[in-house]
Amino acid sequence: RLGGGASEGEKSPEEMVEDLAVTLSEQMPEDFPHDSPGFSKTDHAADLFQVLPNGAYKSLDTVLLQELDKFNKLIRAMRSSLVGLQKAIKGLVVMSSELEAMFVAFQNNQVPGNWIKVAYPCLKPLGSWVKDFQRRITFFSKWLRSGEPSCFWLPGFYYPQGFMTGALQTYARRYQLPIDTLNFGFTVKTMEGADDVGDPPEDGVYIDGLYLEAARWDRRTKKLKPSNPGEMMSLMPIIHFNPIQNYVPPPADYDCPLYKTNVRAGVLNTTGQSTNYILSISLPTDEAADFWVLMGTAMVTMTND
């Protein structure tokens, strides 16, 4: 056990951390079944994973499988470390340096480093991080069981850039166009969230869950405007990401960068893409682009709380 006392009637640090570990263990989802030997048509929606004439899956089916792979790796790491931590607190196994760091992180409402290693970028404290994790699992579980959603919650993805490429590939295959000639055009819709969306767009994808930082979207004028007093972030309505061949953003628009987190910094991964920057979204505005650059206006996929 780690040292630490508690006055009479209060729980010790060990007891509080053990209670948290037990609670989180009870809340852990099952592994996604796609990589198990018994995976069959009864485990997924009928319109998923149909083999195309070229022997491959649809682009977004492949994206889904890649995301499920990453989530299973995280789920298994979380589950095994929670079991190990409970055993170490009971004195059944040696408290390794990794488990000790996990113990301290739980005390401080922080995400353990051994989870961060296999997780997506996220700056939330542990309590909010777990709720966000559960929402991600729910989103992908529904996709797997019920089929491709009409609106995609972009913040839920490990690798949003891969999803973007998959959406462009879908359009390129449908219209037999070279994918390197395609980029997204953007239309901010009047729908506020996924629950307001009926049918998916004919082409492209609807996206929800993005936040504007240091600006707001004016629903009346349908333009980018300065933030309201005291408001650092505001949730955007649904945005239609529509593939367009040889797309050039309107010169009067602001090319608003979209990041996973508001750190606004990242490193290049093995594919040469940033681990944080996703893409830029052109938004109508009455101000010059320099105004928004000086304001530090950007979009992010999540808040930090």
Coordinates of N, CA and C in Angstrom, one line a residue, residues 33 75 81 83 97 103 106 133 146 157 191 245 257:
P33 N -16.7 -6.1 -30.9 CA -16.5 -7.5 -31.3 C -15.9 -7.7 -32.7
I75 N -9.5 0.4 -24.4 CA -10.4 -0.3 -23.4 C -9.6 -1.4 -22.7
S81 N -5.3 -2.3 -16.3 CA -4.6 -1.4 -15.3 C -5.5 -1.2 -14.1
V83 N -7.7 -3.3 -12.9 CA -7.6 -4.6 -12.1 C -6.2 -4.6 -11.4
S97 N 5.9 1.2 -10.6 CA 6.0 2.7 -10.7 C 4.8 3.2 -11.6
F103 N -2.2 5.7 -9.3 CA -2.7 6.0 -8.0 C -2.7 7.5 -7.8
F106 N -5.2 9.4 -10.0 CA -6.6 9.3 -9.5 C -6.9 10.2 -8.4
F133 N -15.1 9.7 -22.8 CA -14.8 8.4 -23.3 C -16.1 7.6 -23.5
S146 N -26.3 0.1 -35.7 CA -27.4 0.7 -36.4 C -27.1 1.2 -37.8
F157 N -13.7 11.0 -32.9 CA -12.7 10.2 -33.6 C -11.3 10.3 -33.0
M191 N -29.6 23.6 -38.5 CA -29.7 22.5 -37.5 C -28.7 22.7 -36.4
Q245 N -14.7 19.5 -56.4 CA -13.5 19.3 -57.3 C -12.9 20.7 -57.5
P257 N -8.9 27.6 -38.8 CA -8.2 26.3 -38.5 C -9.0 25.5 -37.4

